Amino acid sequence: MLPDRRNRILLALTLALTALAACSKNSEAAAPAQPTAPKPSTPAPAQPPPAAAPSSRASVLSGIPGMDFSALPPAAQRELSTVFTDEFCYCGCPHTLGQCLKGHTSCQHAKRMARLSARQAAAGVPATDIILALSEYYASFRAPRRTLEVDPRMCMGDANAPVTLVEFSDFECPYCGKARPVLEAFAKKNASRVRFCNVPFPLPMHANAVPAGQAVLWARDQGRFWEMHDALFENAQNLSSAAIVGIANKLGLKGAELQKALQAGTYAKELEKYKALGNSANVQGTPSLFFNGRFHDAQVGLTEEVLTHTLEDELEWRANRNAWAAD
């Protein structure tokens, strides 16, 4: 894909879904720049094209069971009505998204597409970019999936859950720290449907991420993986080896034994194994998420709403043997 097209798509999703930024392998963590509205790829005409008649927009967006778009600003309604008339539903029916919403009320897939499109339109994203974003998002389901083997002691939720969500994170990455409560709350709320696994992935610019990663593996062997995981994030501003040992003591663990393990590099090889696993999956920054081995870029959002949307899509895809439910 051309870089400018992909950047436009990611920006569109970022605007619409309140994305978190990510720590990158190749740069220091910094506060993310505030996104601006996407710029058109060609100069705007001197006179804007005539907008669709309000009555026409209203007819496209009204009469949809269980959905009301009347609160959207007029400009957003115009873009959304264009999406509904120009984009087809991904459920496989030969109808536009708008027709599917009205004629096939049992199609949950169309409703998810509509909600996603409405959020983007409300954020000021033009219809052309919304359609491109939808195309990219749904194309990710057909992309090759990664095989990610994680120690089950580093996972929460039902071991037989239909969806496994794997996160690669760095304990000194501020964006991982922001994502942590959202991801854990999402996983606990959907414990029967989602098995959530965390993998330490220290980035080169975070000097203390390596001992922190080794410490969480040590705590796992003491049966306290998640307690140490959360405590490390809560103390992310001070993760020197001495501080990490102090954290272990506060958790009621034997800090002296952890100190010996850190000094001996007992968990260094295993941590390198997980770094290699992330590298093989082309992880470029943290947090990086994979739903059943399908990459979910943090730039497209890590809110509960977005995660739930992706979970429902993943469940439908899996239930229909790697296809969307036929309408």
XYZ file of C-alpha atoms in Angstrom:
327
model
C 0.000 0.000 0.000
C 1.246 3.526 -0.712
C 2.563 5.235 2.440
C 0.375 8.315 2.069
C -2.744 6.155 1.734
C -1.893 4.111 4.817
C -1.085 7.237 6.821
C -4.429 8.718 5.840
C -6.239 5.555 6.909
C -4.470 5.358 10.254
C -5.116 9.036 10.875
C -8.778 8.555 10.106
C -9.028 5.732 12.583
C -7.043 7.678 15.170
C -9.416 10.608 14.981
C -12.477 8.424 15.194
C -11.472 5.966 17.872
C -9.470 8.030 20.399
C -6.289 6.061 19.932
C -3.355 5.666 22.260
C 0.097 6.240 20.854
C 2.827 3.654 21.211
C 6.440 3.497 22.294
C 8.571 2.760 19.247
C 11.689 0.650 18.958
C 13.539 3.418 17.196
C 12.720 6.542 19.146
C 12.356 7.882 22.645
C 8.875 7.934 24.118
C 7.289 11.330 23.706
C 3.868 12.839 24.139
C 1.872 12.159 20.984
C 1.143 15.075 18.711
C -2.475 16.126 18.535
C -4.001 14.760 15.326
C -5.326 17.140 12.749
C -8.078 16.604 10.250
C -6.962 14.645 7.168
C -5.938 16.797 4.238
C -7.359 16.040 0.806
C -4.955 14.405 -1.615
C -5.887 16.922 -4.338
C -6.487 20.685 -4.087
C -10.029 21.581 -3.094
C -12.122 23.143 -5.875
C -12.861 26.824 -5.725
C -16.509 26.037 -5.083
C -17.431 23.032 -2.921
C -19.543 20.406 -4.631
C -23.231 20.641 -3.859
C -24.168 18.746 -0.728
C -26.765 16.054 -0.802
C -30.196 17.420 -0.093
C -31.089 17.248 3.623
C -34.217 15.264 2.861
C -32.136 12.748 0.897
C -29.643 12.372 3.761
C -32.469 11.982 6.232
C -34.038 9.211 4.184
C -30.732 7.293 4.063
C -30.054 7.616 7.792
C -33.582 7.300 9.137
C -35.777 4.274 9.508
C -32.953 2.011 10.683
C -34.225 -0.157 13.556
C -32.364 0.507 16.784
C -30.093 3.216 15.352
C -30.510 6.994 15.463
C -28.054 9.349 13.755
C -30.099 12.538 14.098
C -27.755 13.966 16.759
C -24.808 14.018 14.339
C -23.864 17.429 12.893
C -25.125 18.035 9.338
C -21.632 17.602 7.861
C -21.202 14.266 9.618
C -24.634 13.131 8.441
C -23.656 13.988 4.883
C -20.467 11.891 5.055
C -22.217 9.011 6.810
C -25.036 8.918 4.277
C -22.416 8.691 1.515
C -20.802 5.724 3.260
C -24.180 4.024 3.645
C -24.962 4.429 -0.066
C -21.466 3.765 -1.511
C -20.082 1.010 0.752
C -21.271 -2.598 0.710
C -21.811 -4.627 3.856
C -19.045 -7.117 4.544
C -21.523 -9.832 5.516
C -21.567 -11.049 1.925
C -24.974 -9.795 0.879
C -25.231 -7.907 -2.453
C -26.494 -4.759 -0.758
C -25.063 -1.461 0.355
C -24.519 -0.913 4.050
C -27.603 1.289 4.247
C -29.797 -1.268 2.490
C -28.536 -4.045 4.730
C -29.260 -2.017 7.865
C -32.866 -1.488 6.804
C -33.635 -4.738 5.019
C -31.672 -7.267 7.069
C -32.214 -6.220 10.646
C -30.696 -9.426 12.033
C -27.283 -8.612 10.540
C -25.160 -7.596 13.545
C -22.156 -7.110 11.322
C -23.817 -4.223 9.489
C -24.636 -2.545 12.799
C -20.998 -2.729 13.907
C -19.891 -1.257 10.582
C -22.443 1.539 10.980
C -21.323 2.404 14.501
C -17.679 2.455 13.419
C -18.509 4.694 10.450
C -20.621 7.028 12.579
C -17.792 7.550 15.069
C -15.468 8.448 12.233
C -17.962 10.806 10.602
C -18.557 12.521 13.947
C -14.794 13.099 14.210
C -14.794 14.918 10.891
C -13.407 12.155 8.691
C -14.615 12.364 5.059
C -16.565 9.499 3.551
C -13.758 8.509 1.168
C -11.350 7.979 4.056
C -13.962 6.173 6.127
C -14.459 3.700 3.291
C -10.681 3.240 2.970
C -10.404 2.693 6.728
C -13.154 0.081 6.650
C -11.382 -1.683 3.797
C -8.087 -1.796 5.701
C -9.676 -2.927 8.940
C -11.594 -5.793 7.374
C -8.660 -6.787 5.161
C -6.677 -7.483 8.347
C -8.914 -10.461 9.045
C -7.733 -12.147 5.838
C -4.050 -11.376 6.429
C -1.756 -14.194 7.640
C -2.029 -14.786 11.377
C 0.850 -15.130 13.820
C 1.384 -18.140 16.061
C 2.131 -16.771 19.530
C 2.905 -19.306 22.236
C 2.745 -17.810 25.712
C 3.213 -19.442 29.109
C -0.362 -19.967 30.421
C 0.709 -18.557 33.791
C 1.046 -15.192 32.024
C -2.595 -15.271 30.941
C -5.956 -14.539 32.553
C -9.431 -15.659 31.533
C -10.818 -18.985 30.348
C -8.080 -21.158 28.843
C -10.678 -22.415 26.346
C -11.937 -18.962 25.375
C -12.541 -18.577 21.617
C -10.336 -15.480 21.432
C -6.793 -15.087 22.730
C -5.572 -11.524 23.071
C -1.784 -11.228 23.350
C -0.189 -7.949 24.369
C 3.517 -7.166 23.998
C 4.398 -4.453 26.493
C 7.318 -2.570 28.037
C 7.136 -1.657 31.726
C 8.710 1.768 31.121
C 6.464 2.609 28.161
C 3.962 5.272 29.304
C 1.408 4.214 26.683
C 1.501 0.645 27.966
C 0.820 2.053 31.411
C -2.233 3.906 30.093
C -3.452 0.830 28.244
C -3.054 -1.531 31.216
C -6.260 -0.721 33.164
C -8.324 -0.614 29.965
C -7.047 -3.990 28.770
C -7.362 -5.687 32.148
C -10.895 -4.370 32.676
C -11.848 -5.525 29.174
C -10.337 -8.967 29.792
C -12.080 -9.421 33.148
C -15.421 -8.277 31.728
C -15.087 -10.800 28.889
C -13.310 -13.560 30.808
C -15.377 -16.352 29.243
C -14.732 -15.070 25.723
C -11.192 -13.696 25.953
C -7.972 -15.224 27.210
C -5.653 -12.265 27.824
C -1.902 -12.848 27.832
C 0.894 -10.381 28.516
C 4.399 -10.732 27.110
C 7.307 -8.523 28.277
C 8.954 -6.815 25.314
C 11.653 -4.398 26.544
C 12.531 -1.660 24.095
C 16.169 -0.593 23.622
C 15.697 2.985 24.905
C 14.255 1.826 28.249
C 17.216 0.732 30.352
C 15.168 -0.671 33.236
C 12.701 -2.582 31.049
C 15.047 -5.584 30.923
C 15.337 -6.160 34.698
C 11.605 -5.425 35.000
C 10.867 -8.035 32.334
C 13.043 -10.567 34.121
C 11.386 -9.725 37.433
C 7.887 -10.412 36.141
C 9.031 -13.801 34.822
C 10.531 -14.571 38.236
C 7.274 -13.531 39.945
C 5.371 -15.818 37.560
C 7.350 -18.743 38.935
C 6.251 -17.670 42.423
C 2.622 -17.679 41.265
C 2.411 -13.856 41.381
C 2.752 -12.769 37.742
C -0.157 -10.320 37.575
C 0.553 -8.760 40.966
C 4.131 -8.025 39.916
C 2.959 -6.928 36.450
C 0.635 -4.301 37.931
C 3.094 -3.170 40.590
C 5.830 -2.597 38.017
C 3.529 -0.394 35.958
C 2.439 1.506 39.049
C 6.105 2.260 39.801
C 7.198 2.796 36.196
C 9.035 6.019 37.060
C 11.501 4.134 39.271
C 12.399 0.644 38.108
C 16.028 0.392 39.110
C 17.081 -3.077 40.200
C 16.986 -1.972 43.841
C 13.494 -0.552 43.417
C 12.288 -3.752 41.755
C 13.612 -5.793 44.678
C 11.739 -3.437 46.994
C 8.538 -4.007 45.028
C 8.956 -7.759 45.474
C 9.318 -7.320 49.223
C 6.161 -5.194 49.365
C 4.280 -7.966 47.570
C 5.363 -10.413 50.265
C 7.903 -12.114 48.003
C 11.561 -12.806 48.780
C 13.315 -9.805 47.313
C 16.747 -11.211 48.119
C 16.046 -14.196 45.871
C 14.889 -11.912 43.068
C 18.073 -9.873 43.446
C 20.158 -13.019 43.042
C 18.176 -14.011 39.952
C 18.679 -10.575 38.406
C 22.400 -10.604 39.115
C 22.768 -14.116 37.696
C 20.648 -13.364 34.639
C 18.499 -16.400 35.420
C 15.663 -15.194 33.204
C 17.714 -13.419 30.555
C 17.411 -16.187 27.954
C 13.664 -16.539 28.428
C 13.178 -12.803 28.100
C 15.197 -12.903 24.874
C 12.915 -15.686 23.677
C 9.879 -13.445 24.114
C 11.665 -10.558 22.416
C 12.390 -12.881 19.493
C 8.718 -13.910 19.437
C 7.706 -10.267 19.152
C 10.307 -9.614 16.474
C 9.029 -12.567 14.466
C 5.546 -11.022 14.647
C 6.987 -7.708 13.404
C 6.318 -5.869 16.645
C 7.659 -2.341 16.150
C 6.503 -0.733 19.356
C 4.458 -1.150 22.489
C 1.732 -1.823 23.294
C 1.180 -4.268 20.417
C -1.961 -6.400 20.407
C -2.905 -9.573 18.562
C -6.439 -11.004 18.483
C -6.040 -14.700 17.670
C -2.768 -13.815 15.972
C -4.275 -10.903 14.005
C -2.442 -7.643 14.566
C -4.517 -4.837 16.076
C -2.550 -1.620 15.738
C -2.733 0.555 18.853
C -3.243 3.505 16.536
C -6.777 2.330 15.763
C -7.792 2.633 19.384
C -7.628 0.940 22.764
C -10.925 2.038 24.254
C -13.383 -0.496 25.655
C -15.747 0.314 22.794
C -13.153 -0.389 20.117
C -11.898 -3.555 21.814
C -15.459 -4.857 22.134
C -16.123 -4.090 18.476
C -13.002 -6.029 17.453
C -13.888 -8.901 19.780
C -17.362 -9.244 18.262
C -15.903 -9.205 14.763
C -13.333 -11.823 15.762
C -16.001 -14.065 17.271
C -18.112 -13.838 14.109
C -15.076 -14.527 11.906
C -14.108 -17.586 13.968
C -17.681 -18.932 14.232
C -17.988 -18.874 10.447
C -14.650 -20.574 9.800
C -12.724 -17.509 8.762
C -15.543 -15.744 6.994
C -18.252 -13.222 7.784
C -21.706 -14.490 8.608
C -23.839 -14.716 5.479
C -26.876 -12.474 5.572
